Amino acid sequence: MGNLPHTYGNDADCETLEITVEDKVAQLEIILSYTAFKEHAVLVRSAKVMNKSQGSVSIEKIMSLSLDFPTSDYDLVHLNGTWAREAQITRESILPGIKVLDSKRGASSHQQNPFFAIVDPYATEQQGEVFGFSLVYSGNFAAQIQMDAYNQLRLNLGINPFQFSWKLGPGKEFQTPEVVMVYSQNGLTGMSQQYHSIFRKHLLRGKHQKTERPVLINNWEATYFDFDESSLLQIVEEASSLGIELFVLDDGWFGKRNSDTEGLGDWIVNRDKFPEGLLSFTEKIRNKNMKFGLWVEPEMISEKSDLYSQHPDWCLQVEGRGKSLGRGQYVLDFSRKIVRDYIEVVLTNVFSEAQVDYVKWDMNRHITEAFSLEYPAEQQREIYHRYILGLYDLLDRLITKFPNILFESCSGGGGRFDPGMLYYMPQTWTSDNTDPVSRLKIQYGTSLVYPIITMGAHVSTSPNHQVGRMTSLEMRGAVALAGNLGYELNVVKMDGKEKNIIAKQVSFYKQHRNLIQFGDFYRILSPFEGNECSWMFVSEDKNEALIFYYKVLNQASEPLKILKMHGLDSEKNYYFEGEQMPVGGDELMNSGIYLPANINGDFKSIVWYVSTDKQY
């Protein structure tokens, strides 16, 4: 796969079929690759073009997948949204003509995830045929769903042909990204579990592939840019006493970065905030039995920065024309090796000196003026793709150099939540929106494709900074517990009762962390379809489970409601925590349990733990 991210496995895991198609006139070969995984209902498809001629050819459009169905009697399911409202599930009928889902932003985008599924019109979460398609790529993509005059269906998925071409010289080859195709006879949950499993086992890599994620606290919403070492150490002191394991220093620690309009590119510690440097600060954190994490945004450069004053040519731009500022910053030209080499050096210095355990890698604006001063006019339509290849190259160098660092990707939240990034960074900041009601839909939708262990989920303050909603700490915690738990608030300002609640949440999460991060995930009630949401986690041996139930708005005189569980063993008996009498798995799945009728107030949650072992 060259330097593209990809699924992997040994001979015991998978087998690959390659079909070579030859154009004798143009002297081109296309190798179509199909990899089948033995323990998964998964087929991975990609294509490679090889130029056997003596001249150059121009690739104007090349898809990773083209697949025909004899009928179009399906629904289309996809994930769309925007900043702070990612992964919204849309299900619609497939109609005559062409439907295009795409991104032209230089990243896979908040607006459309590089995934779609076609499903039986009667398929539910638990039953019916589902065909899923996920592109292992982080840049511009296009998915085309076409219903012709005979009700046949053609599906295409790959690099977006918008502003794309590729000059392929004699003897050169071009590799497309992979498409991971999943088949399920057991509805959308069956599809999701296949994706969760294949991505966990055959896409994530390195030390953190199978390692439990730490509970973290991030200072961003607690301080924004207004902090110094002393104020941060107060947060560290309180967080450590609550059992939190990792402190993440967010934006504002470097250069002259006191707002979001300056300093990007100057990756040197701000001595006004950290007089003794980051290593001294890190050592103080470790003395509190916590690890240290750091926020960076290496793909960007501020107009107000030393780096820009020295190298204005290093950002993407059209020569002789103006450049578009976004958030006071430009996009560095990662298609250029000199730029990537520089970023590698400065980040290596920072990560090594500060002995970093965790990195949050952000990208807060999308690409405009996708042109490079290094390439001739006839290759400018290569820049979108070359940028992504350059990013992958740099990430591969850094994770090779720092195998112990846990990298988390971010693009204003979920703006680049895709399998391509997960190949390098095994988790993603799911959304900048930490409101628990909003997060129900965001996390529910994201789980359609991505494993829970890849989803960052934080508890923030109330009222919420994104939507202004007031919710209880219990509700915020119950939503964040269903991901990689973190906190993004100032624990110093909390009272004793609130700190006690956080300490209990952290303890509970640590007790059940392995189940949440590696268990089988089942969606039960959809927040897209009503006032409630429910999901659950079941261990591989089916001996324990966690069931989450959320109610958004309370209603007067509601009828009795039953919640039926999924994924348990019908032959086993389960004990609810604190209960003496067992309940059969068959009863819990077929008859269910009554939901409490005396839930008072809005934004409420319940978490049940059940186990085959009697707990009391």
XYZ file of C-alpha atoms in Angstrom:
616
model
C 0.000 0.000 0.000
C 2.999 2.328 -0.227
C 2.679 4.994 2.478
C -1.107 4.799 2.658
C -2.777 3.531 5.839
C -4.244 0.070 5.483
C -5.635 -2.968 7.211
C -3.191 -5.775 7.907
C -2.983 -9.406 8.947
C -0.880 -12.528 8.585
C -1.643 -15.668 6.591
C -3.740 -17.038 9.421
C -5.900 -13.885 9.454
C -6.565 -13.129 5.820
C -6.004 -13.987 2.183
C -5.634 -11.631 -0.769
C -6.722 -12.121 -4.377
C -5.145 -9.864 -7.020
C -6.686 -9.498 -10.472
C -4.603 -7.788 -13.153
C -6.461 -5.887 -15.870
C -4.362 -4.806 -18.855
C -4.875 -2.015 -21.390
C -2.508 -3.070 -24.173
C -3.061 0.042 -26.252
C -2.272 2.491 -23.435
C 0.222 0.042 -21.884
C -1.374 0.346 -18.469
C -2.106 -2.290 -15.866
C -4.584 -2.059 -13.003
C -4.229 -4.533 -10.142
C -7.495 -5.013 -8.284
C -6.858 -6.256 -4.764
C -9.438 -8.118 -2.625
C -8.539 -9.201 0.903
C -10.864 -11.502 2.846
C -10.499 -11.841 6.616
C -11.221 -15.314 7.955
C -12.920 -14.289 11.205
C -14.852 -11.321 9.819
C -17.554 -10.755 7.207
C -15.204 -8.234 5.642
C -13.741 -7.698 2.179
C -11.080 -5.020 1.644
C -10.789 -3.577 -1.865
C -8.209 -1.289 -3.488
C -6.630 -0.686 -6.892
C -3.151 0.063 -8.176
C -2.378 1.565 -11.596
C 0.986 0.799 -13.215
C 2.324 2.720 -16.222
C 4.146 0.296 -18.523
C 4.517 2.817 -21.352
C 7.410 5.093 -22.257
C 5.422 8.273 -21.695
C 3.506 9.935 -18.909
C -0.229 9.555 -18.430
C -2.660 11.661 -16.429
C -5.087 10.021 -14.013
C -8.184 12.212 -13.785
C -10.437 9.941 -11.753
C -9.829 6.650 -9.999
C -12.112 5.021 -7.461
C -11.114 2.482 -4.849
C -14.455 0.719 -5.235
C -16.995 0.171 -7.982
C -19.736 -2.292 -7.131
C -22.990 -3.143 -8.896
C -26.184 -4.507 -7.345
C -28.950 -6.017 -9.513
C -31.598 -4.142 -7.542
C -31.865 -0.801 -5.768
C -34.423 -1.900 -3.208
C -32.352 -0.543 -0.319
C -32.170 2.419 2.020
C -29.060 4.559 2.222
C -27.507 5.277 5.640
C -24.761 7.865 6.088
C -23.213 10.192 8.681
C -23.343 13.937 8.135
C -23.175 17.079 10.256
C -21.026 20.092 10.977
C -18.704 21.368 13.691
C -20.080 20.443 17.146
C -22.796 18.322 15.507
C -20.880 15.462 13.947
C -22.012 11.949 12.991
C -25.721 12.651 12.596
C -27.386 9.532 11.165
C -29.429 10.013 7.989
C -31.467 7.155 6.564
C -33.199 7.749 3.241
C -34.671 5.906 0.289
C -32.516 5.458 -2.789
C -34.150 7.287 -5.686
C -33.452 7.357 -9.449
C -30.370 9.345 -10.399
C -27.073 9.979 -8.656
C -26.554 10.740 -4.979
C -23.099 12.075 -4.029
C -21.662 12.169 -0.500
C -18.316 13.923 -0.420
C -15.765 16.277 1.070
C -13.809 18.950 -0.823
C -12.262 20.484 2.309
C -8.889 18.739 2.274
C -9.981 16.526 5.181
C -12.618 13.850 5.544
C -14.654 16.613 7.259
C -17.356 17.212 9.864
C -19.889 17.499 7.055
C -19.716 13.951 5.718
C -17.909 10.930 7.107
C -16.197 8.665 4.505
C -18.698 5.902 5.192
C -22.082 4.804 3.946
C -24.241 1.698 4.069
C -27.048 0.310 1.979
C -29.593 -1.553 4.048
C -32.723 -3.584 3.613
C -35.680 -1.175 3.961
C -36.965 -3.273 6.863
C -33.579 -3.696 8.552
C -33.288 -2.635 12.194
C -30.438 -2.525 14.658
C -30.722 -6.265 15.257
C -31.985 -7.805 12.016
C -31.886 -7.424 8.254
C -29.199 -7.218 5.580
C -26.664 -4.396 5.708
C -23.711 -3.628 3.406
C -21.211 -1.123 4.845
C -18.450 0.792 3.004
C -15.686 2.714 4.807
C -12.777 4.483 3.078
C -9.366 4.310 4.782
C -8.432 7.862 3.839
C -8.305 11.288 5.506
C -8.624 13.725 2.589
C -11.125 14.649 -0.095
C -13.371 11.706 -0.924
C -16.492 11.012 -2.954
C -19.140 8.329 -2.585
C -21.575 7.979 -5.481
C -24.782 5.984 -5.240
C -26.472 5.638 -8.638
C -29.856 4.091 -9.439
C -30.337 3.604 -13.182
C -33.475 3.313 -15.324
C -33.662 -0.438 -14.670
C -33.513 -0.028 -10.867
C -29.969 -1.356 -10.768
C -27.522 0.121 -8.298
C -23.915 1.186 -8.812
C -21.708 2.246 -5.893
C -18.416 4.153 -6.201
C -16.111 5.264 -3.393
C -12.650 6.789 -3.481
C -10.581 9.959 -3.813
C -12.739 12.903 -4.851
C -12.114 13.770 -8.529
C -12.681 17.450 -7.669
C -9.432 19.334 -8.343
C -7.592 16.029 -8.681
C -5.291 14.599 -11.302
C -2.059 12.656 -11.059
C 0.873 12.660 -13.454
C 2.033 9.057 -13.722
C 5.468 8.790 -15.275
C 6.944 5.773 -17.092
C 7.354 2.804 -14.764
C 5.488 4.575 -11.953
C 2.431 3.348 -10.064
C -0.488 4.923 -8.198
C -2.184 3.229 -5.253
C -5.753 4.011 -4.199
C -6.888 3.959 -0.563
C -8.623 0.856 0.747
C -12.351 0.439 1.138
C -13.401 -1.829 4.001
C -16.640 -3.549 3.001
C -18.737 -5.243 5.681
C -21.723 -7.535 5.354
C -24.248 -8.176 8.116
C -27.356 -10.315 8.311
C -27.918 -9.015 11.837
C -28.814 -5.403 11.158
C -26.836 -2.250 11.825
C -25.445 -3.520 15.125
C -24.052 -6.564 13.326
C -22.338 -4.276 10.821
C -20.965 -2.036 13.578
C -19.533 -4.958 15.514
C -17.710 -6.154 12.394
C -16.205 -2.682 11.901
C -15.309 -2.385 15.590
C -13.560 -5.743 15.552
C -11.686 -5.366 12.253
C -10.495 -1.858 13.108
C -9.392 -2.842 16.631
C -7.557 -5.954 15.490
C -6.356 -5.118 11.984
C -6.119 -1.306 11.681
C -4.999 0.086 15.055
C -1.329 -0.595 15.683
C 1.434 -0.401 18.237
C 1.592 -0.400 21.994
C -1.797 1.260 22.457
C -3.762 -1.048 20.182
C -4.722 -3.296 23.087
C -3.897 -0.993 25.999
C -6.538 0.541 28.246
C -6.825 4.288 27.823
C -6.052 6.529 30.813
C -8.588 8.828 32.490
C -7.437 12.348 31.651
C -8.089 15.965 32.521
C -7.610 18.681 29.900
C -7.217 22.317 30.963
C -8.792 23.918 27.855
C -12.289 24.795 29.072
C -10.930 25.340 32.580
C -8.487 28.090 31.585
C -8.436 28.653 27.819
C -5.307 30.795 27.229
C -5.303 32.358 30.700
C -2.980 30.178 32.758
C 0.493 29.803 34.167
C 2.350 26.908 35.742
C 1.087 27.696 39.220
C -2.606 27.700 38.272
C -2.219 24.484 36.304
C -0.505 22.717 39.197
C -3.527 23.478 41.360
C -5.656 21.578 38.836
C -3.122 18.755 38.801
C -3.174 18.526 42.598
C -6.964 18.202 42.729
C -7.161 15.864 39.725
C -4.589 13.517 41.223
C -6.568 13.288 44.468
C -9.647 12.269 42.428
C -7.832 9.374 40.749
C -7.324 11.009 37.340
C -4.276 9.559 35.594
C -3.197 12.005 32.883
C -2.966 15.790 32.668
C -3.200 17.274 29.161
C -1.806 20.760 28.594
C -3.871 22.280 25.813
C -3.378 25.326 23.565
C -1.351 28.323 24.739
C 1.838 26.756 26.127
C 4.199 27.831 23.294
C 5.562 30.893 21.500
C 3.535 34.082 21.963
C 0.286 32.133 21.912
C -2.158 34.119 24.014
C -5.044 33.935 21.537
C -6.064 31.782 18.581
C -4.693 34.335 16.089
C -0.980 34.032 16.838
C 1.931 31.751 17.556
C 1.179 28.604 15.554
C 4.434 27.268 14.134
C 6.585 28.517 17.013
C 6.857 25.260 18.956
C 9.043 26.615 21.742
C 7.818 26.713 25.350
C 6.524 30.046 26.606
C 8.901 30.925 29.444
C 6.543 33.546 30.826
C 4.102 30.746 31.646
C 6.702 28.035 32.362
C 9.849 29.754 33.688
C 11.687 26.471 34.235
C 10.544 24.816 31.018
C 8.230 21.904 30.306
C 10.444 19.189 31.754
C 10.314 20.780 35.206
C 6.526 21.078 34.878
C 6.283 17.454 33.734
C 8.305 16.243 36.715
C 5.931 18.001 39.096
C 3.020 16.238 37.408
C 4.734 12.858 37.687
C 5.312 13.495 41.361
C 1.512 13.420 41.645
C 1.446 9.981 39.982
C 0.037 11.406 36.766
C 1.227 11.233 33.169
C 1.712 14.259 30.934
C 0.034 15.108 27.631
C 0.427 17.999 25.215
C -1.732 19.722 22.568
C -0.189 20.619 19.201
C -1.493 21.879 15.860
C 1.523 21.216 13.606
C -0.230 21.487 10.228
C -0.993 25.173 10.732
C 0.903 28.454 10.835
C -0.269 31.780 12.252
C 0.279 34.952 10.267
C 1.535 36.410 13.544
C 4.409 33.998 14.160
C 8.165 33.894 13.843
C 7.923 30.924 11.489
C 5.672 32.806 9.067
C 7.942 35.857 9.079
C 10.850 33.579 8.150
C 9.052 31.237 5.718
C 5.867 32.766 4.236
C 6.386 30.446 1.263
C 5.813 27.378 3.452
C 2.026 27.673 3.479
C -0.332 26.511 0.744
C -0.895 29.360 -1.704
C -1.278 30.454 -5.313
C 1.796 32.410 -6.334
C 1.067 36.081 -6.823
C -2.401 35.928 -5.295
C -3.702 36.543 -1.792
C -4.204 33.834 0.802
C -7.311 33.174 2.880
C -6.906 33.416 6.643
C -9.001 31.115 8.780
C -8.896 31.570 12.561
C -5.880 33.806 11.965
C -3.905 30.948 10.406
C -2.829 29.358 7.153
C -2.223 25.698 6.286
C 1.384 24.557 6.020
C 2.338 22.869 2.756
C 2.786 19.271 3.879
C 3.320 18.212 0.258
C 6.836 19.651 0.714
C 9.447 17.483 2.408
C 11.348 20.499 3.763
C 8.261 21.547 5.725
C 7.643 18.065 7.107
C 11.290 17.685 8.047
C 11.208 20.947 9.992
C 8.044 20.011 11.874
C 9.517 16.612 12.702
C 12.609 18.230 14.206
C 10.789 20.785 16.362
C 8.203 18.263 17.597
C 10.931 15.725 18.329
C 12.649 18.324 20.495
C 9.452 19.122 22.382
C 8.299 15.524 22.861
C 11.747 14.391 23.983
C 12.506 17.284 26.296
C 9.119 17.211 28.016
C 8.968 13.379 28.112
C 5.455 13.445 26.707
C 3.136 10.471 27.260
C 0.179 11.679 25.185
C -0.282 14.048 22.238
C -3.499 15.687 21.082
C -2.882 16.518 17.392
C -5.332 19.167 16.209
C -6.291 20.651 12.818
C -8.675 23.555 13.254
C -9.248 24.781 9.718
C -9.694 23.136 6.349
C -7.681 23.679 3.204
C -8.172 26.574 0.834
C -5.787 27.505 -2.010
C -4.626 23.908 -2.425
C -1.578 24.940 -4.421
C 2.127 24.567 -3.733
C 5.042 26.764 -4.740
C 7.185 23.642 -5.186
C 5.239 21.993 -8.009
C 4.711 23.078 -11.634
C 1.311 24.141 -12.940
C 0.513 20.751 -14.455
C 0.823 19.090 -11.026
C -1.179 21.520 -8.905
C -4.227 19.237 -8.970
C -2.106 16.677 -7.104
C -1.700 18.877 -4.023
C -4.788 17.799 -2.054
C -3.620 14.187 -2.259
C 0.061 15.013 -1.829
C -0.824 16.918 1.343
C -2.451 13.821 2.848
C 0.443 11.609 1.747
C 2.815 14.079 3.391
C 0.787 14.045 6.594
C 0.844 10.247 6.656
C 4.608 10.306 6.064
C 5.214 12.638 9.010
C 2.884 10.727 11.313
C 4.619 7.461 10.457
C 8.001 8.972 11.300
C 6.788 10.335 14.636
C 4.979 7.233 15.859
C 8.041 5.175 14.897
C 10.264 7.539 16.846
C 7.869 7.739 19.824
C 6.146 4.332 20.096
C 5.174 4.923 23.726
C 3.219 8.126 23.102
C -0.551 7.781 22.878
C -1.567 10.016 19.965
C -5.107 11.374 19.682
C -6.198 13.051 16.453
C -8.546 16.017 16.377
C -9.868 18.374 13.721
C -12.036 20.855 15.557
C -13.473 17.699 17.124
C -14.585 15.016 14.657
C -13.591 16.776 11.420
C -11.118 14.040 10.544
C -12.549 11.005 12.318
C -11.710 8.343 9.752
C -9.918 4.985 9.502
C -6.888 6.615 7.860
C -6.081 8.649 10.945
C -6.789 5.714 13.259
C -3.984 3.780 11.549
C -1.535 6.296 13.053
C -3.453 7.630 16.053
C -5.590 5.030 17.849
C -8.176 7.470 19.170
C -9.938 10.666 18.056
C -11.524 13.603 19.850
C -15.122 12.877 18.885
C -16.478 16.436 19.051
C -15.709 19.827 20.567
C -19.295 19.718 21.819
C -19.251 18.188 25.300
C -22.940 18.793 26.107
C -24.228 15.338 27.133
C -27.543 15.658 25.282
C -25.758 16.576 22.049
C -23.198 13.850 22.694
C -25.873 11.142 22.788
C -26.415 11.565 19.048
C -22.758 12.232 18.258
C -21.465 9.143 20.081
C -24.376 6.982 18.912
C -23.732 7.947 15.285
C -19.955 7.578 15.556
C -20.411 4.064 16.976
C -22.023 3.039 13.699
C -18.504 2.585 12.302
C -15.847 3.292 14.914
C -14.880 1.289 18.032
C -15.643 2.819 21.412
C -11.947 2.717 22.332
C -11.292 5.258 19.568
C -13.780 7.829 20.930
C -12.647 10.577 23.320
C -15.478 11.667 25.658
C -15.157 14.389 28.299
C -17.149 15.746 31.218
C -17.236 19.542 31.085
C -18.816 22.273 33.178
C -22.471 23.312 33.371
C -23.850 25.388 31.751
C -22.154 23.856 28.743
C -19.788 26.147 26.827
C -21.086 25.101 23.400
C -24.882 25.126 23.829
C -25.443 26.745 27.233
C -27.468 23.806 28.579
C -27.442 22.997 32.275
C -27.181 19.315 33.157
C -26.254 17.328 36.237
C -22.749 16.038 36.803
C -24.239 12.540 36.952
C -25.713 12.855 33.424
C -22.507 14.330 32.018
C -20.515 11.528 33.570
C -22.826 8.757 32.386
C -22.462 9.887 28.765
C -18.685 10.323 28.962
C -18.305 6.916 30.654
C -19.385 5.358 27.344
C -16.111 6.369 25.681
C -12.533 7.167 26.670
C -13.311 9.116 29.835
C -11.839 12.535 30.439
C -12.603 15.804 32.203
C -12.422 19.329 30.818
C -13.271 21.657 33.701
C -11.631 23.358 36.645
C -11.806 20.896 39.506
C -10.262 23.522 41.818
C -13.510 25.503 41.690
C -15.750 22.533 42.482
C -17.255 21.895 45.889
C -16.752 18.774 47.977
C -19.937 17.077 46.756
C -18.989 17.530 43.108
C -15.473 16.245 43.714
C -16.884 13.191 45.428
C -19.095 12.483 42.399
C -16.088 12.750 40.070
C -14.003 10.465 42.282
C -16.772 7.856 42.170
C -17.086 8.188 38.379
C -13.355 7.708 37.932
C -13.321 4.699 40.258
C -16.318 3.151 38.490
C -14.713 3.690 35.099
C -11.437 2.108 36.128
C -13.350 -0.896 37.466
C -15.209 -1.373 34.157
C -12.751 0.236 31.714
C -11.759 -2.986 29.991
C -15.408 -3.901 29.388
C -16.193 -0.478 27.922
C -13.115 -0.206 25.737
C -12.946 -3.816 24.500
C -16.442 -5.252 25.005
C -19.085 -5.817 22.335
C -21.234 -2.728 21.870
C -25.002 -2.857 21.344
C -27.275 0.081 20.542
C -30.751 -0.316 22.072
C -32.680 2.983 21.906
C -31.807 5.661 19.364
C -31.679 9.343 20.358
C -32.496 10.097 16.713
C -35.894 8.438 17.113
C -37.155 9.654 20.464
C -36.628 11.181 23.862
C -34.502 8.317 25.186
C -31.215 6.636 24.403
C -29.752 3.338 25.524
C -26.724 1.229 24.719
C -24.783 -1.528 26.426
C -21.429 -3.291 26.592
C -21.046 -7.075 26.879
C -17.818 -8.918 27.655
C -16.496 -11.436 25.138
C -17.304 -14.338 27.470
C -20.766 -12.817 28.132
C -20.218 -12.997 31.878
C -20.753 -9.282 32.506
C -22.433 -6.276 30.958
C -22.974 -2.554 31.469
C -26.302 -1.050 30.418
C -26.713 2.709 29.984
C -30.095 4.436 29.830
C -30.601 8.167 29.245
C -33.774 10.241 29.347
C -33.626 13.732 27.879
C -36.909 15.369 28.936
C -39.257 14.103 31.605
C -42.948 13.614 30.832
C -45.990 13.562 33.099
C -47.966 10.314 33.578
C -45.848 8.290 31.202
C -46.822 4.690 30.439
C -44.702 1.859 31.750
C -41.712 1.149 29.546
C -39.625 -1.985 29.107
C -35.959 -2.105 28.140
C -34.805 -5.301 26.432
C -31.118 -6.124 26.548
C -28.940 -7.649 23.853
C -25.891 -9.862 23.523
C -26.230 -11.833 26.758
C -26.081 -15.608 27.076
C -29.600 -17.024 27.234
C -28.288 -19.993 29.245
C -26.685 -17.900 31.979
C -28.095 -16.164 35.041
C -27.121 -12.569 35.817
C -27.066 -10.572 39.025
C -27.745 -6.862 39.066
C -25.296 -5.020 41.271
C -26.697 -4.971 44.791
C -29.430 -7.547 44.049
C -29.616 -11.024 45.598
C -31.835 -12.761 43.042
C -30.478 -13.757 39.613
C -32.250 -13.059 36.336
C -31.877 -15.283 33.294
C -30.187 -13.909 30.213
C -33.140 -15.142 28.148
C -35.521 -13.148 30.339
C -33.432 -9.976 30.147
C -33.304 -10.191 26.349
C -36.877 -11.284 25.645
C -38.954 -9.898 28.497
C -36.618 -7.091 29.557
C -36.848 -4.916 32.644
C -39.251 -2.143 33.588
C -37.728 1.304 33.472
C -38.240 3.310 36.670
C -41.468 5.309 36.542
C -40.365 7.832 39.155
C -37.583 9.596 37.258
C -37.971 13.257 38.191
C -36.487 16.082 36.167
C -34.804 16.350 32.800
C -31.476 14.946 31.610
C -31.388 11.789 33.718
C -29.326 8.645 33.378
C -29.128 5.145 34.857
C -26.233 2.701 34.619
C -26.704 -0.975 35.506
C -23.923 -3.499 35.942
C -24.833 -7.172 35.646
C -22.601 -10.175 36.158
C -22.881 -13.947 36.322
C -20.974 -13.742 39.630
C -23.024 -12.876 42.672
C -21.549 -9.603 43.858
C -22.913 -9.444 47.407
